[in-house]
């Protein structure tokens, strides 16, 4: 009996897709589940295992939260760091080394350093030059301060950087999660269903709502609201 249903479901899905449906899978996207990660590494090393950047960002925000009380100046940069993480993944063009370099460059930016040498090459921030007012209004963090050291430990943590490399293709699970939200209408979590029952009750096709559909729906609601008045 499997105690880890998420891992079991993932394993069953991959076996069905590969062995029964003869699917060739190049990239497989999941969250950062340790069991699934282990299975992918051992049993499906030929498939590129990708993580949803949202889950990585969520993990990073949880780590940055630990700075709140002792290093509030570093904690104030949390939103900018999160935005920088998403931007780095989106613009690395599938290059994991470039992704890591882009993301860790935020440690220079928060110290008001926008040009520096790295491995003998000049590196620059990709944003436009900051005005004098922008520079004065930012709460920069000195590179030699305890706040910067604490922040650097989080951003350059080996386990985090290792996971970050799995987000180089910037693939998201938003559409799948939207499908699951609709799926709950037909299969509420409070009702226990066996595997065959799940397949039978699951909506096979969900028609996407287009803008004309939304406009029509809004018009009907407005018409009903007007008549009620």
Coordinates of C-alpha atoms in Angstrom, one line a residue:
X1 CA 0.0 0.0 0.0
X2 CA 1.4 3.4 -1.0
X3 CA 1.5 6.0 1.7
X4 CA 2.7 8.7 -0.7
X5 CA -0.2 8.9 -3.2
X6 CA 1.3 11.8 -5.1
X7 CA 4.4 9.9 -5.9
X8 CA 2.4 6.8 -6.8
X9 CA 0.1 8.8 -9.1
X10 CA 3.1 10.4 -10.9
X11 CA 4.8 7.0 -11.3
X12 CA 1.6 5.4 -12.7
X13 CA 1.0 8.3 -15.1
X14 CA 4.5 8.1 -16.5
X15 CA 4.3 4.3 -16.9
X16 CA 1.0 4.6 -18.7
X17 CA 2.2 7.4 -21.0
X18 CA 5.4 5.7 -21.9
X19 CA 4.5 2.0 -22.0
X20 CA 0.9 2.1 -23.0
X21 CA 0.5 5.3 -25.0
X22 CA 4.0 5.2 -26.5
X23 CA 4.6 8.8 -25.7
X24 CA 8.0 10.3 -26.1
X25 CA 8.5 12.7 -23.1
X26 CA 11.3 15.3 -23.3
X27 CA 10.3 17.5 -20.3
X28 CA 8.2 16.6 -17.3
X29 CA 7.0 19.4 -15.1
X30 CA 6.2 18.9 -11.4
X31 CA 6.5 20.7 -8.0
X32 CA 9.6 20.0 -5.8
X33 CA 8.3 16.8 -4.4
X34 CA 11.4 14.8 -3.1
X35 CA 10.0 11.4 -3.9
X36 CA 9.0 12.3 -7.4
X37 CA 12.4 13.9 -7.9
X38 CA 14.1 10.7 -6.8
X39 CA 12.0 8.6 -9.1
X40 CA 12.7 10.9 -12.1
X41 CA 16.5 10.7 -11.4
X42 CA 16.6 7.0 -11.0
X43 CA 13.9 5.6 -13.4
X44 CA 13.6 8.4 -16.0
X45 CA 17.0 10.0 -16.3
X46 CA 16.4 10.5 -20.0
X47 CA 13.5 12.9 -19.3
X48 CA 14.3 16.5 -18.3
X49 CA 12.7 17.1 -15.0
X50 CA 11.5 20.7 -14.7
X51 CA 10.1 22.6 -11.6
X52 CA 7.4 25.2 -11.7
X53 CA 9.0 28.5 -10.9
X54 CA 6.0 29.4 -8.7
X55 CA 6.9 26.7 -6.3
X56 CA 10.6 27.8 -6.2
X57 CA 9.5 31.4 -5.6
X58 CA 7.2 30.2 -2.8
X59 CA 10.1 28.4 -1.2
X60 CA 12.3 31.4 -1.5
X61 CA 9.8 33.7 0.1
X62 CA 9.5 31.3 3.0
X63 CA 13.2 31.5 3.5
X64 CA 13.3 35.3 3.2
X65 CA 10.6 35.5 5.9
X66 CA 13.2 34.4 8.5
X67 CA 15.0 37.8 7.9
X68 CA 12.0 39.8 9.0
X69 CA 12.9 40.5 12.6
X70 CA 16.7 40.4 12.7
X71 CA 17.4 41.9 9.3
X72 CA 14.4 44.1 8.3
X73 CA 16.4 46.0 5.8
X74 CA 17.1 42.8 3.9
X75 CA 13.5 41.6 4.3
X76 CA 12.2 44.8 2.6
X77 CA 13.8 43.6 -0.7
X78 CA 11.7 40.4 -0.7
X79 CA 9.3 41.5 -3.5
X80 CA 12.1 42.8 -5.7
X81 CA 14.0 39.6 -5.2
X82 CA 10.9 37.5 -6.1
X83 CA 10.3 39.6 -9.2
X84 CA 14.0 39.2 -10.2
X85 CA 13.7 35.4 -9.8
X86 CA 10.8 35.3 -12.2
X87 CA 12.5 37.6 -14.7
X88 CA 15.7 35.5 -14.5
X89 CA 13.9 32.3 -15.3
X90 CA 11.9 34.0 -18.1
X91 CA 15.0 35.5 -19.9
X92 CA 17.6 32.8 -19.4
X93 CA 16.6 31.0 -22.7
X94 CA 16.9 27.5 -21.2
X95 CA 20.5 28.1 -20.0
X96 CA 20.7 27.0 -16.3
X97 CA 24.1 28.7 -15.8
X98 CA 22.8 31.9 -17.1
X99 CA 19.7 31.6 -14.9
X100 CA 21.8 31.2 -11.8
X101 CA 24.1 34.1 -12.8
X102 CA 21.2 36.4 -13.5
X103 CA 19.4 35.6 -10.3
X104 CA 22.4 35.8 -8.0
X105 CA 23.3 39.2 -9.6
X106 CA 20.6 40.6 -7.4
X107 CA 23.1 40.6 -4.6
X108 CA 25.0 43.3 -6.4
X109 CA 21.9 45.3 -7.3
X110 CA 20.7 45.6 -3.7
X111 CA 24.1 47.1 -2.8
X112 CA 23.7 49.8 -5.5
X113 CA 26.4 48.1 -7.6
X114 CA 25.2 47.8 -11.2
X115 CA 28.5 47.2 -13.0
X116 CA 31.1 44.7 -11.8
X117 CA 33.7 42.3 -13.0
X118 CA 33.1 38.5 -12.9
X119 CA 35.6 36.0 -14.1
X120 CA 37.5 38.9 -15.8
X121 CA 34.4 40.1 -17.7
X122 CA 32.4 43.3 -17.2
X123 CA 28.9 42.5 -16.1
X124 CA 26.0 45.0 -15.9
X125 CA 22.5 45.1 -14.6
X126 CA 20.1 45.0 -17.5
X127 CA 17.8 47.7 -16.2
X128 CA 17.9 51.3 -17.3
X129 CA 20.3 53.7 -15.4
X130 CA 18.8 54.8 -12.1
X131 CA 18.1 58.5 -11.6
X132 CA 19.5 60.4 -8.7
X133 CA 16.1 60.4 -7.0
X134 CA 15.8 56.6 -7.5
X135 CA 19.2 56.0 -6.0
X136 CA 18.4 58.3 -3.0
X137 CA 15.1 56.7 -2.3
X138 CA 16.3 53.1 -2.3
X139 CA 17.3 51.4 1.0
X140 CA 20.6 49.9 -0.3
X141 CA 22.4 47.2 1.7
X142 CA 26.1 47.4 2.2
X143 CA 28.0 44.4 0.9
X144 CA 29.9 44.0 4.2
X145 CA 26.8 44.3 6.4
X146 CA 25.3 41.4 8.4
X147 CA 22.1 41.8 6.5
X148 CA 23.8 41.3 3.2
X149 CA 25.6 38.2 4.5
X150 CA 22.4 36.7 5.8
X151 CA 20.6 37.4 2.5
X152 CA 23.5 35.9 0.5
X153 CA 23.3 32.7 2.5
X154 CA 19.7 32.3 1.4
X155 CA 20.1 33.3 -2.2
X156 CA 23.2 31.1 -2.8
X157 CA 22.2 28.1 -0.7
X158 CA 23.3 25.0 -2.5
X159 CA 19.9 23.2 -2.3
X160 CA 18.1 26.3 -3.6
X161 CA 20.5 26.8 -6.5
X162 CA 20.2 23.1 -7.4
X163 CA 16.5 23.4 -7.6
X164 CA 16.6 26.7 -9.5
X165 CA 18.5 25.0 -12.4
X166 CA 15.3 22.9 -12.9
X167 CA 13.3 26.1 -13.8
X168 CA 15.3 27.1 -16.8
X169 CA 12.5 26.5 -19.3
X170 CA 10.1 28.7 -17.4
X171 CA 7.2 26.3 -17.7
X172 CA 4.1 27.0 -15.5
X173 CA 1.3 24.7 -14.3
X174 CA -1.3 27.5 -14.2
X175 CA -3.6 25.9 -16.8
X176 CA -3.4 22.5 -15.1
X177 CA -4.3 24.0 -11.8
X178 CA -7.3 25.8 -13.4
X179 CA -8.4 22.4 -14.7
X180 CA -8.1 20.9 -11.3
X181 CA -10.3 23.7 -9.9
X182 CA -13.0 22.8 -12.3
X183 CA -12.5 19.1 -11.7
X184 CA -13.3 19.6 -8.0
X185 CA -16.8 20.5 -9.1
X186 CA -17.3 17.0 -10.3
X187 CA -15.1 15.2 -7.7
X188 CA -15.1 17.0 -4.4
X189 CA -12.3 16.0 -2.1
X190 CA -14.8 15.2 0.7
X191 CA -16.2 12.3 -1.4
X192 CA -14.0 9.2 -1.7
X193 CA -13.9 7.7 -5.2
X194 CA -12.0 4.6 -6.5
X195 CA -9.7 4.9 -9.4
X196 CA -12.3 3.8 -12.0
X197 CA -14.8 6.2 -10.5
X198 CA -12.3 9.1 -10.8
X199 CA -11.8 8.4 -14.5
X200 CA -15.5 8.2 -15.1
X201 CA -16.4 11.4 -13.3
X202 CA -13.5 13.5 -14.4
X203 CA -14.4 16.1 -17.1
X204 CA -12.5 15.0 -20.2
X205 CA -12.9 18.2 -22.1
X206 CA -13.2 21.7 -20.6
X207 CA -14.1 24.3 -23.2
X208 CA -12.1 27.5 -22.6
X209 CA -14.1 30.7 -22.0
X210 CA -13.3 33.2 -24.7
X211 CA -13.7 37.0 -24.4
X212 CA -17.0 37.0 -26.5
X213 CA -18.4 34.5 -24.0
X214 CA -17.4 36.7 -21.1
X215 CA -18.9 39.8 -22.8
X216 CA -22.2 37.9 -23.4
X217 CA -22.2 36.7 -19.8
X218 CA -21.6 40.2 -18.5
X219 CA -24.4 41.5 -20.7
X220 CA -26.9 39.0 -19.4
X221 CA -26.0 39.7 -15.8
X222 CA -26.3 43.5 -16.4
X223 CA -29.6 43.0 -18.1
X224 CA -30.9 40.9 -15.2
X225 CA -29.6 43.5 -12.7
X226 CA -31.3 46.3 -14.6
X227 CA -34.7 44.4 -14.8
X228 CA -34.5 43.6 -11.0
X229 CA -34.2 47.3 -10.3

